[in-house]
Short mmCIF file of C-alpha atoms and ligand atoms in Angstrom, two decimals:
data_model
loop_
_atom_site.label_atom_id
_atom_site.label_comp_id
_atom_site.label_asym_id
_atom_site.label_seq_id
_atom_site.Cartn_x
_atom_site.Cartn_y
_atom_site.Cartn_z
CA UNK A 22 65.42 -21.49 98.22
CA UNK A 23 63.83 -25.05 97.70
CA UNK A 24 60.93 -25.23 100.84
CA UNK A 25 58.98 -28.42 101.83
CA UNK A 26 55.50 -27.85 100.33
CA UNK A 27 52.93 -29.44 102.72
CA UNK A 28 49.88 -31.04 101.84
CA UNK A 29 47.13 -29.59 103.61
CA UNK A 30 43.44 -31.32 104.06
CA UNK A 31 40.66 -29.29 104.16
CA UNK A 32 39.98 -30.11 108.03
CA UNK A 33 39.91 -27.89 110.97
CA UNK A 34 42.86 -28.61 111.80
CA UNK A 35 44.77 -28.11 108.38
CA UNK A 36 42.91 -24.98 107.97
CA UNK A 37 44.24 -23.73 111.94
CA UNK A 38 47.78 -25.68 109.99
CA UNK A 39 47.74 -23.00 107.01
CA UNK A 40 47.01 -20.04 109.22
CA UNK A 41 49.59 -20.61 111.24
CA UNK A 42 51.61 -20.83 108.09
CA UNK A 43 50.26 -17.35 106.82
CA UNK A 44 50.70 -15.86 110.45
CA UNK A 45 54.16 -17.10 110.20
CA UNK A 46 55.07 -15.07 106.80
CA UNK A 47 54.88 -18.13 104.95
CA UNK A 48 52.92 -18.71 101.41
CA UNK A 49 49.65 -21.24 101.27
CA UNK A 50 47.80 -22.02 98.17
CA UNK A 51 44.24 -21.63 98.92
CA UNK A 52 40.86 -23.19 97.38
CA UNK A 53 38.60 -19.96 96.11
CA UNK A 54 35.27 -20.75 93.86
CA UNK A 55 37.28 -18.80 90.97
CA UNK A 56 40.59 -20.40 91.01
CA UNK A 57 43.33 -21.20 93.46
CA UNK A 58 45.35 -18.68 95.37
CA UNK A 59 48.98 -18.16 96.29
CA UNK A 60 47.90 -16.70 99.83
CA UNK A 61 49.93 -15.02 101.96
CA UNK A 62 49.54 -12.14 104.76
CA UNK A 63 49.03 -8.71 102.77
CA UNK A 64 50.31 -6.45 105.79
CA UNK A 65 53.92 -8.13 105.54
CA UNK A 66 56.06 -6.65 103.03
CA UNK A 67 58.15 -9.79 102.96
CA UNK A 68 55.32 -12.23 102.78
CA UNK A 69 53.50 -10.16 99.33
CA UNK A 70 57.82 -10.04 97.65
CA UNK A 71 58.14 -14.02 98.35
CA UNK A 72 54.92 -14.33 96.52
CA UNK A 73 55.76 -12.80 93.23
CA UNK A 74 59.34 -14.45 93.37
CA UNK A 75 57.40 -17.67 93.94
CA UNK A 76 55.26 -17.07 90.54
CA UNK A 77 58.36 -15.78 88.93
CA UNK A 78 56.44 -12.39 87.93
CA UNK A 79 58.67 -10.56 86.12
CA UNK A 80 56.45 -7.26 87.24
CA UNK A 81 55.00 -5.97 90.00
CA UNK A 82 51.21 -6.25 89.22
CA UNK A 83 49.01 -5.19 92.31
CA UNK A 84 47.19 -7.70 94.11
CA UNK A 85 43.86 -8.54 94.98
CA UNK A 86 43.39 -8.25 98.50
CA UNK A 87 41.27 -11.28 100.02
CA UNK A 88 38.92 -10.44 102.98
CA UNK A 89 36.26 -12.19 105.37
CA UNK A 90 33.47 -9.30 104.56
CA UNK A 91 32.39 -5.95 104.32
CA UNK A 92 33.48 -5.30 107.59
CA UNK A 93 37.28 -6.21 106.85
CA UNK A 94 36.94 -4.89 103.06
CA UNK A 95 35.75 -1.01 105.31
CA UNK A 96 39.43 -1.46 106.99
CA UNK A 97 40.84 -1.30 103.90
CA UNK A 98 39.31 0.99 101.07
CA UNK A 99 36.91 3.84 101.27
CA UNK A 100 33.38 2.75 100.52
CA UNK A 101 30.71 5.05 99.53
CA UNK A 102 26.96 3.65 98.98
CA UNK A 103 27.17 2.40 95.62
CA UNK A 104 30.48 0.26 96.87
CA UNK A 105 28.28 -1.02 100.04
CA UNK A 106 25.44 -1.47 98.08
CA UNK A 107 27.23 -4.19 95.40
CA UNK A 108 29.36 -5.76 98.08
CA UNK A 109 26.11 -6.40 100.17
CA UNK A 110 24.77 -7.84 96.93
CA UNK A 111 27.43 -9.78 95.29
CA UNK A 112 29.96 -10.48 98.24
CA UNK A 113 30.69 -13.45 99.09
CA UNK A 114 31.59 -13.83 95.06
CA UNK A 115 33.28 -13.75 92.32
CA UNK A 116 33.48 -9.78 92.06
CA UNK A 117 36.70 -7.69 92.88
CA UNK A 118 35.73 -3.89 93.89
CA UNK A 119 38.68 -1.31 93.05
CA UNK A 120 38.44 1.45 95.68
CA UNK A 121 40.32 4.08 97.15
CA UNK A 122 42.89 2.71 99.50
CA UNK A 123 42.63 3.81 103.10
CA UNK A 124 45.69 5.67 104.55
CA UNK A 125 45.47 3.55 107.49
CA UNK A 126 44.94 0.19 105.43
CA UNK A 127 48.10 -1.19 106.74
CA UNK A 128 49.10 -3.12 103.74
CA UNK A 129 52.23 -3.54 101.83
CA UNK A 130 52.58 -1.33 99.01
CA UNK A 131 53.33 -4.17 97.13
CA UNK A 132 49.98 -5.01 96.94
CA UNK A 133 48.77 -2.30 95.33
CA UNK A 134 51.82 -1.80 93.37
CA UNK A 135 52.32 1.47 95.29
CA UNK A 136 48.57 2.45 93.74
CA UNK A 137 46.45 4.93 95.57
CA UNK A 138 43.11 2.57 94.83
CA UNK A 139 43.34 -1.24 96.47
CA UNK A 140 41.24 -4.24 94.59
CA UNK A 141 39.09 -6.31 97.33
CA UNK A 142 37.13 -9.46 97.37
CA UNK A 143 35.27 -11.51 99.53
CA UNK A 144 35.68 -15.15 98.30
CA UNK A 145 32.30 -17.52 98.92
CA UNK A 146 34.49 -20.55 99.17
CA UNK A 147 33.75 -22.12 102.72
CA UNK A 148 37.42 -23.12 103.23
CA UNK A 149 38.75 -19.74 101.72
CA UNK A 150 36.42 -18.14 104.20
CA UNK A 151 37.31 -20.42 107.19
CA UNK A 152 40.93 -19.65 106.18
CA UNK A 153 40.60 -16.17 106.15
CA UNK A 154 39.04 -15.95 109.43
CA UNK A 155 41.08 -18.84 110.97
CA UNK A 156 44.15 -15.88 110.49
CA UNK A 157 41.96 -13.00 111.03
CA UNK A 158 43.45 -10.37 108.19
CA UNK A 159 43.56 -9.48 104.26
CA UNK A 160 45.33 -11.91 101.93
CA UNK A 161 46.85 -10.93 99.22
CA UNK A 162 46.36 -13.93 96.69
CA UNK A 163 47.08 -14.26 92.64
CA UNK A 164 46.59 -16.91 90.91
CA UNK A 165 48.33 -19.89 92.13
CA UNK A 166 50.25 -20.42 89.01
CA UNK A 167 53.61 -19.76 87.76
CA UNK A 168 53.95 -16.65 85.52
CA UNK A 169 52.67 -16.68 82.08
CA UNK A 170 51.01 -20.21 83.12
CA UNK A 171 47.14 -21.47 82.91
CA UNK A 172 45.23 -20.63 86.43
CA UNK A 173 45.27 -23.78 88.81
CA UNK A 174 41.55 -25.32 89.26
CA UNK A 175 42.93 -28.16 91.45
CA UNK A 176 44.82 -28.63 93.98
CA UNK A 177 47.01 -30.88 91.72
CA UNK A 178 47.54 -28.15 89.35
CA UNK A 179 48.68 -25.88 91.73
CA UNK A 180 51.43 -29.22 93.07
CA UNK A 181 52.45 -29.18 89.65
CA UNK A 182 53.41 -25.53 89.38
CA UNK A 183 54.44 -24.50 93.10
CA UNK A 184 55.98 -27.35 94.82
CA UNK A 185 58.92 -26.32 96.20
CA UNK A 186 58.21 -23.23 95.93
CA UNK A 187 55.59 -22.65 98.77
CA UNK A 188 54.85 -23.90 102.18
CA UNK A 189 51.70 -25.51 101.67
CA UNK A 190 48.66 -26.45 99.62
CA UNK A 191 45.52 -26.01 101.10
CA UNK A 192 43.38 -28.71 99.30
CA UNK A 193 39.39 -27.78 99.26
CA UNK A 194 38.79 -30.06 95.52
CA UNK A 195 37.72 -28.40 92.31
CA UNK A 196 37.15 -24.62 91.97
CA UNK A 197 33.32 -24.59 91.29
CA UNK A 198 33.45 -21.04 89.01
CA UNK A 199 37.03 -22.12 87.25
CA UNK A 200 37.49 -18.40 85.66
CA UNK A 201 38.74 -14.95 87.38
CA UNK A 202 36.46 -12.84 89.45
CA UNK A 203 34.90 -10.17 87.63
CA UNK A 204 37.48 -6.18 88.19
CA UNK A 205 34.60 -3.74 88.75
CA UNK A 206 36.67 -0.29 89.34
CA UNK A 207 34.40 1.91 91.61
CA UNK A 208 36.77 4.60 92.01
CA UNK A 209 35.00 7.24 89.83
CA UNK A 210 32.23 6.10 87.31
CA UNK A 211 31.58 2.25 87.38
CA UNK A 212 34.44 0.48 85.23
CA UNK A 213 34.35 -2.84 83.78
CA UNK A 214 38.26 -3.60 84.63
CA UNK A 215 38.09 -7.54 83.90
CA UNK A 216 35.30 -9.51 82.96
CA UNK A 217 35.28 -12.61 85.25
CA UNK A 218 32.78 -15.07 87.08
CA UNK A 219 30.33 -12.54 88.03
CA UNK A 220 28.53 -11.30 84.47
CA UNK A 221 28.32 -7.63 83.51
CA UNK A 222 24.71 -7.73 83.38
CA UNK A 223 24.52 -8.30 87.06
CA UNK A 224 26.22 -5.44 87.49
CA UNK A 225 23.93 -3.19 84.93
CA UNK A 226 21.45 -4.27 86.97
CA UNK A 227 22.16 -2.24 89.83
CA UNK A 228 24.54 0.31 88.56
CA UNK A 229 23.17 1.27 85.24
CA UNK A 230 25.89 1.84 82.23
CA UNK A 231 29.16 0.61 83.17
CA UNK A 232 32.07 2.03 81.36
CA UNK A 233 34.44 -0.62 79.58
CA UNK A 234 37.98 0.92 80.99
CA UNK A 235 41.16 0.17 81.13
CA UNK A 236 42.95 -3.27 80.62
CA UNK A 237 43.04 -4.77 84.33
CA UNK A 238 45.63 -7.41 83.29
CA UNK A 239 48.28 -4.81 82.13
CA UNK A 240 47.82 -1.58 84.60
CA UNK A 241 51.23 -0.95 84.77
CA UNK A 242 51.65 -0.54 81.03
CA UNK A 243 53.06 2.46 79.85
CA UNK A 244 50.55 4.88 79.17
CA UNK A 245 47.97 3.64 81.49
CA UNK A 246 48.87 3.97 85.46
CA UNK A 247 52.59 4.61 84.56
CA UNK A 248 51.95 8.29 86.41
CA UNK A 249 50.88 6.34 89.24
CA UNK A 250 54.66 4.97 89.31
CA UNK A 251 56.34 7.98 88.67
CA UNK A 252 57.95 9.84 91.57
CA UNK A 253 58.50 13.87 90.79
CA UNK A 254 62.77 13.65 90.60
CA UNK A 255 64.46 12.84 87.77
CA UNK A 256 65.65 8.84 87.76
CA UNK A 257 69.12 7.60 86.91
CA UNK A 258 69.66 3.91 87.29
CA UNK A 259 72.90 1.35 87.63
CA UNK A 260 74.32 4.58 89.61
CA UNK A 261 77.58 3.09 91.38
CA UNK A 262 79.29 6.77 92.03
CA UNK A 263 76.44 9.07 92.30
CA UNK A 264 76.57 13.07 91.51
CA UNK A 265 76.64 15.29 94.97
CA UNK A 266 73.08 16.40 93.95
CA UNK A 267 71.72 13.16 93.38
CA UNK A 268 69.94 11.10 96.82
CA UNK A 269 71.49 7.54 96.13
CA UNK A 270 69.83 4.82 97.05
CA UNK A 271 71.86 1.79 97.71
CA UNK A 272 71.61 -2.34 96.99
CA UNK A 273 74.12 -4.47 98.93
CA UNK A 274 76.98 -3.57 101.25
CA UNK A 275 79.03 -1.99 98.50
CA UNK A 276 77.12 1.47 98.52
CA UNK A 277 78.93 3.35 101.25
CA UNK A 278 77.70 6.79 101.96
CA UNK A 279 73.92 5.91 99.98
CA UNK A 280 71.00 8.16 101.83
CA UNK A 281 68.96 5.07 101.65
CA UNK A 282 69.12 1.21 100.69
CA UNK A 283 66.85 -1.44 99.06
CA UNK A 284 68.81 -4.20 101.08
CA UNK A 285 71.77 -3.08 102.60
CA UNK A 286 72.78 -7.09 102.74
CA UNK A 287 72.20 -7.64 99.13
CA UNK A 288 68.77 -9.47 99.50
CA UNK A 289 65.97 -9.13 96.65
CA UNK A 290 63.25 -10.37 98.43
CA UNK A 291 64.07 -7.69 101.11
CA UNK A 292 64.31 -4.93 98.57
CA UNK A 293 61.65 -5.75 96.41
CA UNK A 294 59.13 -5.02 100.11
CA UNK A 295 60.91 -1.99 100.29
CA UNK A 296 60.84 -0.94 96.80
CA UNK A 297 57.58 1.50 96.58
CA UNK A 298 57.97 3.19 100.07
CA UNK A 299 61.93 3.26 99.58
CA UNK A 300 60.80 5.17 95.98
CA UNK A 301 58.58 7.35 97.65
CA UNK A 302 61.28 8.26 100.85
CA UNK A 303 63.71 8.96 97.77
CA UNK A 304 61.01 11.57 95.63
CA UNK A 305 60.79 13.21 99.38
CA UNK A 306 64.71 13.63 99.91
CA UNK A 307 64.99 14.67 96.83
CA UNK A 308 62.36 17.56 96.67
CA UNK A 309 61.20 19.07 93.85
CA UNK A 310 63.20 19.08 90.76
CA UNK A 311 65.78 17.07 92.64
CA UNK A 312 67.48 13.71 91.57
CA UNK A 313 67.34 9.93 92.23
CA UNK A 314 70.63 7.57 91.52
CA UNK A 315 69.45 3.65 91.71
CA UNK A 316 72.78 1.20 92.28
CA UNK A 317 72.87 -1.20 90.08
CA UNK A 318 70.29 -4.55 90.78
CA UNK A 319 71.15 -7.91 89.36
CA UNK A 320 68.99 -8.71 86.61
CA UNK A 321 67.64 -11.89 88.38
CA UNK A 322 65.17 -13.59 90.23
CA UNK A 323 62.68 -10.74 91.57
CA UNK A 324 65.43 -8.37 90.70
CA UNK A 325 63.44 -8.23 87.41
CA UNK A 326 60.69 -7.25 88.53
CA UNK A 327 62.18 -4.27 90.69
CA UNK A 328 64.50 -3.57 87.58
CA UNK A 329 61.15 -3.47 85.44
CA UNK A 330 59.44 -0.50 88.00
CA UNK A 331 62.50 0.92 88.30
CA UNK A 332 62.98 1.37 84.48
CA UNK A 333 59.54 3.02 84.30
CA UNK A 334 60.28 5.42 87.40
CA UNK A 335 63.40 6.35 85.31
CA UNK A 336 61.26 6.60 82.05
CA UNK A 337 61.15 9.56 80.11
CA UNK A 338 57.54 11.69 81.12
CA UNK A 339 55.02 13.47 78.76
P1 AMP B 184 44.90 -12.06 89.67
O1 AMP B 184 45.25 -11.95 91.11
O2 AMP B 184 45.88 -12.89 88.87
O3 AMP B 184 43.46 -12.43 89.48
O4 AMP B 184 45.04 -10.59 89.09
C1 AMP B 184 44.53 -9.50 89.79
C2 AMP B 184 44.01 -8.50 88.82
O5 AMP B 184 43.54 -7.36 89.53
C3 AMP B 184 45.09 -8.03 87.88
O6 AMP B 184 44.58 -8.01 86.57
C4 AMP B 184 45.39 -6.64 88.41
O7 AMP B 184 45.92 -5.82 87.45
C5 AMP B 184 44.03 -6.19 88.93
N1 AMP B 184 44.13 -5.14 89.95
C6 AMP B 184 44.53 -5.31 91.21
N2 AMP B 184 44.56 -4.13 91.87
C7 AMP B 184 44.16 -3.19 91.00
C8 AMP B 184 43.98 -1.78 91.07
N3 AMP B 184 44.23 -1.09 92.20
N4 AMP B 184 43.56 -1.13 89.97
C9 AMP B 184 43.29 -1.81 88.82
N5 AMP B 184 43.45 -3.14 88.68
C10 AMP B 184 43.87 -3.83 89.75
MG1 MG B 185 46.82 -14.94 87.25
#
């Protein structure tokens, strides 16, 4: 789908213009000091699939989570003193906080890539922070780039990749910082996930040794979170006449008789929001030991990057 990307000034009114956009379902590319981000409401399923078909990700990486403070970020993850104490420190920044996800967060599990921890920041950018409060929830926001493409710094950048793509680009000039924030996983002992815009020392500082984990840009690489992907039953994709033991689960209006459905009508962004709780509903059908048949999804669009989690569900365990 080609859209009419909107050129938005940095005004009251094209800020109360790009909330209305988010509030909407619709994608804006927002000034942060790090870089720009492809914005868009991270409690609507649809919203967080249209942004990683927009990108062209060809995996489901989770999200950062964008909020207006502390207060928000408390909605969302489980904070325990050492989380309150950096975020009162070094929010608003350039420092992400990986926390346990709240059961009654309220976000698509898109944007944790159906993870049990969420990643939060608090951006210091005055328009990413009138933004944010302008539409009064999280927003999930990578980079503002097409996959596999250099981070956008300028509003031009971010023209150059997206147009067309998104509904609007919110234009607050340079990025001041220019690099990532910094990961900081605080869901067991202090984890250097990423480095980024806000340096390592400032973190020893306050937290003492912090442990170099873990490879924040590929999480979902096999052998790191892939557990965190797995349901319990067995896997079988490109199912089109499933076994009686097996729960299908259905894509389009060809699987008659499937317990459940991605997108009954056919429709990838639609599946690809109901991919991790559809997985989940399936492992629960199935009970243990039981079995999960996949219909076949076209090898397209976002349809590679459900293909790509599905393959991994379906993957062989140690
Ligand atoms: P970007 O939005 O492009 O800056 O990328 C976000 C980064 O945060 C990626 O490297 C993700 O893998 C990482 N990330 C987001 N959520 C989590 C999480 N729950 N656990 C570990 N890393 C995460
Ligand atoms: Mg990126």
């Amino acid at each position: 789908m080609i859209l009419i990307t909107q050129d938005l000034m940095a005004s009251d009114e094209g800020v109360a213009r790009a909330a209305a956009i988010l509030r909407a379902g619709g994608l804006v590319a927002m000034p942060t000091e790090t870089v720009y981000g492809l914005a868009g409401d991270a409690r609507n399923g649809t919203a967080v699939a249209q942004i990683f078909a927009a990108k062209a990700r060809p995996t489901f990486n989770p999200l950062i989570a964008h909020v207006t403070g502390l207060e928000m970020a408390e909605t969302l993850a489980v904070f325990d003193d050492r989380a309150r104490a950096v975020a009162a420190a070094l929010w608003p920044g350039a420092l992400t906080l990986v926390l346990p996800l709240r059961s009654d967060a309220g976000l698509s599990p898109l944007v944790t890539a159906g993870l049990s921890t969420v990643a939060i920041r608090c951006p210091a950018h005055p328009v990413a922070q009138a933004l944010l409060r302008a539409f009064g929830g999280p927003l999930a926001a990578p980079s503002a780039n097409p996959s596999g493409r250099v981070s956008p710094t300028r509003a031009d950048h971010v023209r150059a990749g997206l147009t067309g793509r998104i509904d609007a680009v919110l234009d607050g000039g340079p990025c001041t910082v220019g690099v990532e924030s910094t990961i900081l996983g605080l869901d067991g002992a202090p984890t250097l996930l990423r480095p980024g815009g806000v340096p390592l020392e400032a973190l020893e500082a306050m937290l003492g040794p912090i442990c170099m984990g873990g490879d924040a840009h590929k999480p979902n690489a096999p052998g790191q979170l892939a557990s965190h992907y797995a349901p319990e039953a067995g896997v079988r994709l490109a199912v089109t006449a499933p076994q009686a033991d097996e729960v299908w689960v259905g894509f389009g209006p060809g699987c008659k008789g499937a317990a459940l459905s991605l997108s009954p009508g056919g429709d990838l962004i639609e599946a690809a929001a109901a991919l991790f709780q559809t997985l989940r509903d399936a492992d629960a059908l199935a009970g243990p030991g039981g079995r999960i048949a996949f219909a076949p999804v076209p090898e397209s669009g976002l349809g590679r990057a459900i293909n790509d989690r599905l393959r991994r569900a379906a993957a062989p365990r140690n």
